[in-house]
């Protein structure tokens, strides 16, 4: 027998009895080869036919079993010959104990004698009943080739099925990617369309607000322009007549008179109406949502919403410029601390 590595393999010839591989049991012969190195990882028993002969009123079937680190038990053997099931001339069973095969490769060579037969078919098969399941081995060349052909056919069918499954998986994956991409594209397009619409609406709102601010400014200018022109003229005359104290006093009184006219209740009411018209009734909402504000607070807000500069507001409300910022800051805090629904809007316009 050929052995690849003589330094690692050693040969034992053992002849077994019913549950022991160390004695002769009639005409049943068992030998095995053991290697300390494990080259195989499969834990299945593999049976191969070695020889088949008939003569001397018996049929001798020799075969080998390959295993790796696998203890096993053969309960019995039978040979199916032309639809007839035959058992060995001498009862056969075999136990490969753990200490014999653990951590080793084993190759068992077994010869079994069966009753004589002179008729054979391609479907004849030797069958071993083991603790690892039923093991079958054809006893004819044609049967062996048929088994190998079936294995090749099964491998081909499995490979074909694997390829088909791969194509199906690829197709499903590609279809999924296309569908997901289409969904993402539709969602993104809808979002972009919605954003574009929002931007257009916002642009229109800004344009409308700008136009309303221009109209508000125009209306305020119309309301105060004559008084402010008069004030401007009086101030110019005041500085031109600086050499005459009497004229300066007269002009100062006239300026004060014009300023008092700007604080007139009627004019303030007209200004409030203009602010409400062009700022979405903001002062009306302030009155409704913040009833705790005083009349002075409302007048102060009216001038702020109308767009007057801090110094102008100081003149109209008779306060100093340093007090203007403190008053506006305190008024903002009061509004933000209130429960008014539109308090953020009220503060943002101040």
mmCIF file of C-alpha atoms in Angstrom:
data_model
loop_
_atom_site.group_PDB
_atom_site.id
_atom_site.type_symbol
_atom_site.label_atom_id
_atom_site.label_comp_id
_atom_site.label_asym_id
_atom_site.label_seq_id
_atom_site.Cartn_x
_atom_site.Cartn_y
_atom_site.Cartn_z
ATOM 1 C CA UNK A 1 0.000 0.000 0.000
ATOM 2 C CA UNK A 2 1.240 3.470 -0.949
ATOM 3 C CA UNK A 3 1.750 5.989 1.905
ATOM 4 C CA UNK A 4 2.659 9.648 1.181
ATOM 5 C CA UNK A 5 4.711 10.482 4.264
ATOM 6 C CA UNK A 6 6.439 7.562 5.979
ATOM 7 C CA UNK A 7 7.527 9.802 8.891
ATOM 8 C CA UNK A 8 3.902 10.584 9.798
ATOM 9 C CA UNK A 9 2.059 7.414 8.843
ATOM 10 C CA UNK A 10 2.286 4.028 10.422
ATOM 11 C CA UNK A 11 0.534 0.869 9.342
ATOM 12 C CA UNK A 12 -1.522 -1.386 11.578
ATOM 13 C CA UNK A 13 -3.092 -4.564 10.357
ATOM 14 C CA UNK A 14 -5.953 -5.562 12.580
ATOM 15 C CA UNK A 15 -8.445 -8.339 12.162
ATOM 16 C CA UNK A 16 -11.691 -7.693 14.063
ATOM 17 C CA UNK A 17 -14.306 -9.766 15.809
ATOM 18 C CA UNK A 18 -17.915 -8.648 16.400
ATOM 19 C CA UNK A 19 -16.982 -5.495 18.381
ATOM 20 C CA UNK A 20 -13.222 -5.615 18.326
ATOM 21 C CA UNK A 21 -10.692 -4.884 15.589
ATOM 22 C CA UNK A 22 -7.865 -7.028 16.972
ATOM 23 C CA UNK A 23 -8.753 -10.671 16.055
ATOM 24 C CA UNK A 24 -9.802 -12.780 13.079
ATOM 25 C CA UNK A 25 -13.572 -13.206 12.595
ATOM 26 C CA UNK A 26 -14.078 -15.932 10.010
ATOM 27 C CA UNK A 27 -13.468 -14.680 6.498
ATOM 28 C CA UNK A 28 -14.098 -10.998 7.310
ATOM 29 C CA UNK A 29 -10.830 -9.086 7.132
ATOM 30 C CA UNK A 30 -10.228 -5.551 8.418
ATOM 31 C CA UNK A 31 -7.019 -3.513 8.289
ATOM 32 C CA UNK A 32 -6.481 0.215 8.750
ATOM 33 C CA UNK A 33 -3.870 2.905 8.281
ATOM 34 C CA UNK A 34 -3.542 5.778 10.759
ATOM 35 C CA UNK A 35 -1.902 9.204 10.344
ATOM 36 C CA UNK A 36 -1.352 11.612 13.214
ATOM 37 C CA UNK A 37 -1.836 14.615 10.909
ATOM 38 C CA UNK A 38 -5.383 15.501 9.888
ATOM 39 C CA UNK A 39 -5.713 16.506 6.269
ATOM 40 C CA UNK A 40 -9.466 16.086 6.022
ATOM 41 C CA UNK A 41 -12.032 18.246 7.804
ATOM 42 C CA UNK A 42 -15.174 16.300 6.896
ATOM 43 C CA UNK A 43 -16.801 14.213 9.587
ATOM 44 C CA UNK A 44 -18.569 11.954 7.093
ATOM 45 C CA UNK A 45 -17.547 8.424 6.295
ATOM 46 C CA UNK A 46 -16.558 7.886 2.703
ATOM 47 C CA UNK A 47 -16.656 4.368 1.211
ATOM 48 C CA UNK A 48 -14.895 3.296 -1.997
ATOM 49 C CA UNK A 49 -14.907 -0.134 -3.722
ATOM 50 C CA UNK A 50 -11.448 -1.657 -4.044
ATOM 51 C CA UNK A 51 -12.043 -5.087 -5.560
ATOM 52 C CA UNK A 52 -14.815 -7.527 -6.387
ATOM 53 C CA UNK A 53 -14.326 -11.260 -7.081
ATOM 54 C CA UNK A 54 -16.326 -14.464 -7.095
ATOM 55 C CA UNK A 55 -14.898 -17.939 -6.763
ATOM 56 C CA UNK A 56 -14.545 -20.819 -4.343
ATOM 57 C CA UNK A 57 -18.310 -20.718 -3.762
ATOM 58 C CA UNK A 58 -18.191 -17.137 -2.423
ATOM 59 C CA UNK A 59 -18.198 -13.509 -3.523
ATOM 60 C CA UNK A 60 -15.524 -11.340 -1.942
ATOM 61 C CA UNK A 61 -16.125 -7.583 -1.807
ATOM 62 C CA UNK A 62 -13.217 -5.413 -0.668
ATOM 63 C CA UNK A 63 -13.716 -1.726 0.100
ATOM 64 C CA UNK A 64 -12.167 1.076 2.113
ATOM 65 C CA UNK A 65 -13.592 3.632 4.561
ATOM 66 C CA UNK A 66 -12.007 7.069 5.021
ATOM 67 C CA UNK A 67 -12.599 9.197 8.089
ATOM 68 C CA UNK A 68 -10.916 12.048 9.929
ATOM 69 C CA UNK A 69 -11.170 12.363 13.694
ATOM 70 C CA UNK A 70 -14.504 10.528 13.549
ATOM 71 C CA UNK A 71 -15.321 7.592 15.834
ATOM 72 C CA UNK A 72 -17.952 5.415 14.175
ATOM 73 C CA UNK A 73 -19.836 2.147 14.505
ATOM 74 C CA UNK A 74 -20.897 -0.226 11.712
ATOM 75 C CA UNK A 75 -23.871 -2.254 12.860
ATOM 76 C CA UNK A 76 -24.179 -4.586 9.902
ATOM 77 C CA UNK A 77 -23.504 -4.951 6.162
ATOM 78 C CA UNK A 78 -25.606 -6.298 3.275
ATOM 79 C CA UNK A 79 -25.237 -6.720 -0.426
ATOM 80 C CA UNK A 80 -28.157 -6.133 -2.777
ATOM 81 C CA UNK A 81 -27.576 -8.478 -5.749
ATOM 82 C CA UNK A 82 -30.221 -8.695 -8.516
ATOM 83 C CA UNK A 83 -33.025 -7.619 -6.144
ATOM 84 C CA UNK A 84 -31.815 -10.135 -3.556
ATOM 85 C CA UNK A 85 -30.403 -8.931 -0.238
ATOM 86 C CA UNK A 86 -27.489 -11.021 0.994
ATOM 87 C CA UNK A 87 -25.625 -10.819 4.300
ATOM 88 C CA UNK A 88 -21.972 -11.732 4.878
ATOM 89 C CA UNK A 89 -21.143 -15.392 5.371
ATOM 90 C CA UNK A 90 -19.897 -14.446 8.801
ATOM 91 C CA UNK A 91 -21.685 -11.703 10.833
ATOM 92 C CA UNK A 92 -19.903 -8.369 10.573
ATOM 93 C CA UNK A 93 -19.814 -5.280 12.713
ATOM 94 C CA UNK A 94 -17.118 -2.785 13.602
ATOM 95 C CA UNK A 95 -16.485 -0.187 16.285
ATOM 96 C CA UNK A 96 -13.842 2.500 15.630
ATOM 97 C CA UNK A 97 -13.299 3.755 19.155
ATOM 98 C CA UNK A 98 -12.429 7.330 20.041
ATOM 99 C CA UNK A 99 -8.887 6.562 21.205
ATOM 100 C CA UNK A 100 -8.209 4.854 17.869
ATOM 101 C CA UNK A 101 -9.290 7.719 15.598
ATOM 102 C CA UNK A 102 -9.305 10.890 17.718
ATOM 103 C CA UNK A 103 -7.010 13.529 16.173
ATOM 104 C CA UNK A 104 -6.061 11.186 13.316
ATOM 105 C CA UNK A 105 -6.869 10.316 9.738
ATOM 106 C CA UNK A 106 -7.905 6.697 9.343
ATOM 107 C CA UNK A 107 -8.315 4.552 6.254
ATOM 108 C CA UNK A 108 -10.010 1.225 6.879
ATOM 109 C CA UNK A 109 -9.604 -1.639 4.406
ATOM 110 C CA UNK A 110 -12.357 -4.242 4.769
ATOM 111 C CA UNK A 111 -13.025 -7.493 2.879
ATOM 112 C CA UNK A 112 -16.373 -9.301 3.320
ATOM 113 C CA UNK A 113 -17.381 -12.709 1.921
ATOM 114 C CA UNK A 114 -20.944 -13.219 0.689
ATOM 115 C CA UNK A 115 -22.717 -16.327 -0.657
ATOM 116 C CA UNK A 116 -21.727 -17.244 -4.222
ATOM 117 C CA UNK A 117 -23.543 -15.543 -7.100
ATOM 118 C CA UNK A 118 -22.881 -15.782 -10.818
ATOM 119 C CA UNK A 119 -25.359 -13.140 -11.874
ATOM 120 C CA UNK A 120 -24.732 -9.418 -11.472
ATOM 121 C CA UNK A 121 -26.505 -6.200 -12.401
ATOM 122 C CA UNK A 122 -25.495 -2.579 -12.683
ATOM 123 C CA UNK A 123 -27.674 -1.704 -9.693
ATOM 124 C CA UNK A 124 -25.897 -4.077 -7.293
ATOM 125 C CA UNK A 125 -24.815 -2.174 -4.181
ATOM 126 C CA UNK A 126 -23.053 -2.791 -0.895
ATOM 127 C CA UNK A 127 -24.826 -1.158 2.044
ATOM 128 C CA UNK A 128 -23.401 -0.386 5.478
ATOM 129 C CA UNK A 129 -25.697 0.482 8.385
ATOM 130 C CA UNK A 130 -23.707 2.907 10.613
ATOM 131 C CA UNK A 131 -24.291 5.353 13.415
ATOM 132 C CA UNK A 132 -23.567 8.066 10.826
ATOM 133 C CA UNK A 133 -26.361 6.831 8.578
ATOM 134 C CA UNK A 134 -26.682 4.463 5.652
ATOM 135 C CA UNK A 135 -23.626 4.307 3.365
ATOM 136 C CA UNK A 136 -24.039 2.866 -0.150
ATOM 137 C CA UNK A 137 -21.343 1.790 -2.585
ATOM 138 C CA UNK A 138 -22.060 0.357 -6.085
ATOM 139 C CA UNK A 139 -20.305 -2.982 -6.773
ATOM 140 C CA UNK A 140 -20.221 -2.598 -10.574
ATOM 141 C CA UNK A 141 -18.204 -0.262 -12.785
ATOM 142 C CA UNK A 142 -21.375 0.908 -14.495
ATOM 143 C CA UNK A 143 -23.071 1.527 -11.179
ATOM 144 C CA UNK A 144 -20.057 3.448 -9.899
ATOM 145 C CA UNK A 145 -19.968 5.556 -13.062
ATOM 146 C CA UNK A 146 -23.701 6.119 -12.733
ATOM 147 C CA UNK A 147 -23.251 7.344 -9.150
ATOM 148 C CA UNK A 148 -20.404 9.612 -10.224
ATOM 149 C CA UNK A 149 -22.533 10.864 -13.102
ATOM 150 C CA UNK A 150 -25.400 11.533 -10.698
ATOM 151 C CA UNK A 151 -23.019 13.416 -8.416
ATOM 152 C CA UNK A 152 -21.760 15.464 -11.345
ATOM 153 C CA UNK A 153 -25.343 16.060 -12.456
ATOM 154 C CA UNK A 154 -26.287 17.147 -8.938
ATOM 155 C CA UNK A 155 -23.241 19.430 -8.791
ATOM 156 C CA UNK A 156 -24.212 20.859 -12.157
ATOM 157 C CA UNK A 157 -27.818 21.370 -11.102
ATOM 158 C CA UNK A 158 -26.683 22.958 -7.853
ATOM 159 C CA UNK A 159 -24.265 25.208 -9.734
ATOM 160 C CA UNK A 160 -26.976 26.026 -12.261
ATOM 161 C CA UNK A 161 -29.416 26.785 -9.461
ATOM 162 C CA UNK A 162 -26.763 28.879 -7.738
ATOM 163 C CA UNK A 163 -26.183 30.850 -10.941
ATOM 164 C CA UNK A 164 -29.930 31.279 -11.403
ATOM 165 C CA UNK A 165 -30.272 32.395 -7.799
ATOM 166 C CA UNK A 166 -27.372 34.791 -8.313
ATOM 167 C CA UNK A 167 -29.048 36.256 -11.400
ATOM 168 C CA UNK A 168 -32.371 36.466 -9.592
ATOM 169 C CA UNK A 169 -30.686 38.152 -6.624
ATOM 170 C CA UNK A 170 -28.885 40.507 -8.993
ATOM 171 C CA UNK A 171 -32.118 41.300 -10.808
ATOM 172 C CA UNK A 172 -34.014 41.846 -7.551
ATOM 173 C CA UNK A 173 -31.178 44.011 -6.219
ATOM 174 C CA UNK A 174 -31.030 46.029 -9.439
ATOM 175 C CA UNK A 175 -34.814 46.408 -9.495
ATOM 176 C CA UNK A 176 -34.780 47.454 -5.842
ATOM 177 C CA UNK A 177 -32.037 50.018 -6.531
ATOM 178 C CA UNK A 178 -34.025 51.387 -9.488
ATOM 179 C CA UNK A 179 -37.248 51.564 -7.479
ATOM 180 C CA UNK A 180 -35.520 53.152 -4.476
ATOM 181 C CA UNK A 181 -33.694 55.606 -6.743
ATOM 182 C CA UNK A 182 -36.963 56.510 -8.442
ATOM 183 C CA UNK A 183 -38.667 57.008 -5.074
ATOM 184 C CA UNK A 184 -35.760 59.127 -3.799
ATOM 185 C CA UNK A 185 -35.809 61.147 -7.034
ATOM 186 C CA UNK A 186 -39.553 61.747 -6.743
ATOM 187 C CA UNK A 187 -39.264 62.703 -3.060
ATOM 188 C CA UNK A 188 -36.331 65.035 -3.732
ATOM 189 C CA UNK A 189 -38.117 66.579 -6.707
ATOM 190 C CA UNK A 190 -41.247 67.158 -4.638
ATOM 191 C CA UNK A 191 -39.185 68.706 -1.845
ATOM 192 C CA UNK A 192 -37.365 70.948 -4.290
ATOM 193 C CA UNK A 193 -40.675 71.947 -5.851
ATOM 194 C CA UNK A 194 -42.124 72.690 -2.420
ATOM 195 C CA UNK A 195 -39.022 74.645 -1.407
ATOM 196 C CA UNK A 196 -39.117 76.597 -4.654
ATOM 197 C CA UNK A 197 -42.778 77.402 -4.065
ATOM 198 C CA UNK A 198 -41.998 78.464 -0.494
ATOM 199 C CA UNK A 199 -39.147 80.657 -1.737
ATOM 200 C CA UNK A 200 -41.422 82.246 -4.330
ATOM 201 C CA UNK A 201 -44.103 82.841 -1.714
ATOM 202 C CA UNK A 202 -41.513 84.269 0.665
ATOM 203 C CA UNK A 203 -40.129 86.473 -2.086
ATOM 204 C CA UNK A 204 -43.624 87.732 -2.862
ATOM 205 C CA UNK A 205 -44.235 88.305 0.851
ATOM 206 C CA UNK A 206 -40.975 90.253 1.186
ATOM 207 C CA UNK A 207 -41.822 92.274 -1.904
ATOM 208 C CA UNK A 208 -45.298 92.937 -0.573
ATOM 209 C CA UNK A 209 -43.906 93.857 2.844
ATOM 210 C CA UNK A 210 -41.365 96.185 1.219
ATOM 211 C CA UNK A 211 -44.089 97.844 -0.786
ATOM 212 C CA UNK A 212 -46.213 98.197 2.336
ATOM 213 C CA UNK A 213 -43.243 99.705 4.189
ATOM 214 C CA UNK A 214 -42.789 102.207 1.371
ATOM 215 C CA UNK A 215 -46.478 103.050 1.537
ATOM 216 C CA UNK A 216 -46.279 103.354 5.326
ATOM 217 C CA UNK A 217 -43.301 105.671 5.028
ATOM 218 C CA UNK A 218 -45.103 107.716 2.378
ATOM 219 C CA UNK A 219 -48.210 108.031 4.529
ATOM 220 C CA UNK A 220 -46.187 109.024 7.594
ATOM 221 C CA UNK A 221 -44.263 111.575 5.562
ATOM 222 C CA UNK A 222 -47.532 112.968 4.239
ATOM 223 C CA UNK A 223 -48.894 113.217 7.781
ATOM 224 C CA UNK A 224 -45.811 114.965 9.226
ATOM 225 C CA UNK A 225 -44.114 116.540 6.232
ATOM 226 C CA UNK A 226 -45.665 120.024 6.587
ATOM 227 C CA UNK A 227 -44.846 120.192 10.295
ATOM 228 C CA UNK A 228 -41.336 118.846 9.788
ATOM 229 C CA UNK A 229 -40.681 121.284 6.918
ATOM 230 C CA UNK A 230 -41.791 124.120 9.175
ATOM 231 C CA UNK A 231 -39.521 122.876 11.947
ATOM 232 C CA UNK A 232 -36.601 122.635 9.562
ATOM 233 C CA UNK A 233 -37.195 126.222 8.359
ATOM 234 C CA UNK A 234 -37.490 127.540 11.935
ATOM 235 C CA UNK A 235 -34.289 125.789 12.987
ATOM 236 C CA UNK A 236 -32.420 127.310 10.058
ATOM 237 C CA UNK A 237 -33.695 130.776 10.929
ATOM 238 C CA UNK A 238 -32.774 130.198 14.584
ATOM 239 C CA UNK A 239 -29.116 129.625 13.745
ATOM 240 C CA UNK A 240 -29.063 132.443 11.136
ATOM 241 C CA UNK A 241 -30.438 134.983 13.654
ATOM 242 C CA UNK A 242 -27.943 134.104 16.348
ATOM 243 C CA UNK A 243 -27.065 137.795 16.880
ATOM 244 C CA UNK A 244 -30.592 138.709 18.042
ATOM 245 C CA UNK A 245 -31.633 137.163 21.337
ATOM 246 C CA UNK A 246 -35.162 138.447 20.934
ATOM 247 C CA UNK A 247 -35.585 136.804 17.546
ATOM 248 C CA UNK A 248 -34.010 133.590 18.826
ATOM 249 C CA UNK A 249 -36.490 133.453 21.692
ATOM 250 C CA UNK A 250 -39.360 134.011 19.312
ATOM 251 C CA UNK A 251 -38.119 131.279 17.017
ATOM 252 C CA UNK A 252 -37.565 128.909 19.964
ATOM 253 C CA UNK A 253 -41.167 129.393 21.093
ATOM 254 C CA UNK A 254 -42.380 128.724 17.566
ATOM 255 C CA UNK A 255 -40.305 125.500 17.382
ATOM 256 C CA UNK A 256 -41.760 124.370 20.686
ATOM 257 C CA UNK A 257 -45.232 125.139 19.388
ATOM 258 C CA UNK A 258 -44.640 122.983 16.289
ATOM 259 C CA UNK A 259 -43.276 120.116 18.395
ATOM 260 C CA UNK A 260 -46.309 120.248 20.658
ATOM 261 C CA UNK A 261 -48.472 120.090 17.539
ATOM 262 C CA UNK A 262 -46.665 116.863 16.545
ATOM 263 C CA UNK A 263 -47.683 115.367 19.900
ATOM 264 C CA UNK A 264 -51.334 116.204 19.301
ATOM 265 C CA UNK A 265 -53.702 113.348 20.228
ATOM 266 C CA UNK A 266 -55.514 113.569 16.901
ATOM 267 C CA UNK A 267 -52.312 113.319 14.942
ATOM 268 C CA UNK A 268 -51.182 110.355 17.029
ATOM 269 C CA UNK A 269 -54.515 108.623 16.351
ATOM 270 C CA UNK A 270 -54.088 109.248 12.610
ATOM 271 C CA UNK A 271 -50.569 107.807 12.818
ATOM 272 C CA UNK A 272 -51.898 104.728 14.652
ATOM 273 C CA UNK A 273 -54.480 104.197 11.896
ATOM 274 C CA UNK A 274 -51.756 104.365 9.229
ATOM 275 C CA UNK A 275 -49.555 101.885 11.138
ATOM 276 C CA UNK A 276 -52.452 99.441 11.568
ATOM 277 C CA UNK A 277 -53.285 99.700 7.874
ATOM 278 C CA UNK A 278 -49.810 98.822 6.640
ATOM 279 C CA UNK A 279 -48.632 96.541 9.454
ATOM 280 C CA UNK A 280 -51.466 94.028 9.724
ATOM 281 C CA UNK A 281 -53.302 95.783 12.608
ATOM 282 C CA UNK A 282 -50.292 95.403 14.861
ATOM 283 C CA UNK A 283 -51.305 98.167 17.304
ATOM 284 C CA UNK A 284 -54.870 96.859 17.481
ATOM 285 C CA UNK A 285 -53.468 93.435 18.389
ATOM 286 C CA UNK A 286 -51.189 95.016 20.992
ATOM 287 C CA UNK A 287 -54.170 96.728 22.608
ATOM 288 C CA UNK A 288 -56.131 93.465 22.601
ATOM 289 C CA UNK A 289 -53.391 91.093 23.798
ATOM 290 C CA UNK A 290 -51.574 93.488 26.183
ATOM 291 C CA UNK A 291 -54.258 95.470 28.018
ATOM 292 C CA UNK A 292 -51.802 96.145 30.865
ATOM 293 C CA UNK A 293 -49.783 98.585 28.712
ATOM 294 C CA UNK A 294 -50.244 102.278 29.495
ATOM 295 C CA UNK A 295 -51.187 105.014 27.043
ATOM 296 C CA UNK A 296 -47.600 106.257 27.022
ATOM 297 C CA UNK A 297 -46.408 102.745 26.169
ATOM 298 C CA UNK A 298 -48.834 102.587 23.229
ATOM 299 C CA UNK A 299 -47.745 106.034 21.960
ATOM 300 C CA UNK A 300 -44.117 104.964 22.258
ATOM 301 C CA UNK A 301 -44.855 101.794 20.235
ATOM 302 C CA UNK A 302 -46.773 103.807 17.649
ATOM 303 C CA UNK A 303 -43.753 105.983 16.904
ATOM 304 C CA UNK A 304 -41.461 102.930 16.821
ATOM 305 C CA UNK A 305 -43.704 100.979 14.432
ATOM 306 C CA UNK A 306 -44.057 104.075 12.250
ATOM 307 C CA UNK A 307 -40.313 103.951 11.676
ATOM 308 C CA UNK A 308 -39.189 107.163 13.374
ATOM 309 C CA UNK A 309 -35.550 107.433 14.419
ATOM 310 C CA UNK A 310 -34.704 107.334 18.161
ATOM 311 C CA UNK A 311 -34.079 111.139 18.373
ATOM 312 C CA UNK A 312 -37.389 111.860 16.657
ATOM 313 C CA UNK A 313 -39.176 109.542 19.097
ATOM 314 C CA UNK A 314 -37.442 111.356 21.964
ATOM 315 C CA UNK A 315 -38.746 114.714 20.688
ATOM 316 C CA UNK A 316 -42.286 113.384 20.200
ATOM 317 C CA UNK A 317 -42.409 111.700 23.641
ATOM 318 C CA UNK A 318 -40.352 114.332 25.502
ATOM 319 C CA UNK A 319 -37.661 111.969 26.824
ATOM 320 C CA UNK A 320 -33.888 112.055 26.724
ATOM 321 C CA UNK A 321 -31.972 109.906 24.243
ATOM 322 C CA UNK A 322 -30.320 107.837 26.979
ATOM 323 C CA UNK A 323 -33.738 107.038 28.422
ATOM 324 C CA UNK A 324 -35.016 105.940 25.004
ATOM 325 C CA UNK A 325 -32.985 102.730 24.898
ATOM 326 C CA UNK A 326 -33.741 101.830 28.510
ATOM 327 C CA UNK A 327 -37.461 102.328 27.959
ATOM 328 C CA UNK A 328 -37.462 100.270 24.754
ATOM 329 C CA UNK A 329 -35.498 97.459 26.426
ATOM 330 C CA UNK A 330 -37.834 97.325 29.438
ATOM 331 C CA UNK A 331 -40.897 97.379 27.170
ATOM 332 C CA UNK A 332 -39.495 94.461 25.141
ATOM 333 C CA UNK A 333 -38.933 92.444 28.321
ATOM 334 C CA UNK A 334 -42.494 93.111 29.533
ATOM 335 C CA UNK A 335 -43.950 92.002 26.215
ATOM 336 C CA UNK A 336 -41.819 88.810 26.069
ATOM 337 C CA UNK A 337 -42.762 87.910 29.648
ATOM 338 C CA UNK A 338 -46.452 88.273 28.834
ATOM 339 C CA UNK A 339 -48.769 85.530 27.506
ATOM 340 C CA UNK A 340 -49.571 87.425 24.297
ATOM 341 C CA UNK A 341 -49.770 84.971 21.329
ATOM 342 C CA UNK A 342 -48.036 87.455 18.998
ATOM 343 C CA UNK A 343 -45.419 88.733 21.452
ATOM 344 C CA UNK A 344 -42.494 87.646 19.214
ATOM 345 C CA UNK A 345 -43.955 89.678 16.336
ATOM 346 C CA UNK A 346 -44.544 92.709 18.564
ATOM 347 C CA UNK A 347 -40.916 92.702 19.740
ATOM 348 C CA UNK A 348 -39.404 92.021 16.310
ATOM 349 C CA UNK A 349 -40.987 95.217 14.908
ATOM 350 C CA UNK A 350 -39.741 97.494 17.675
#
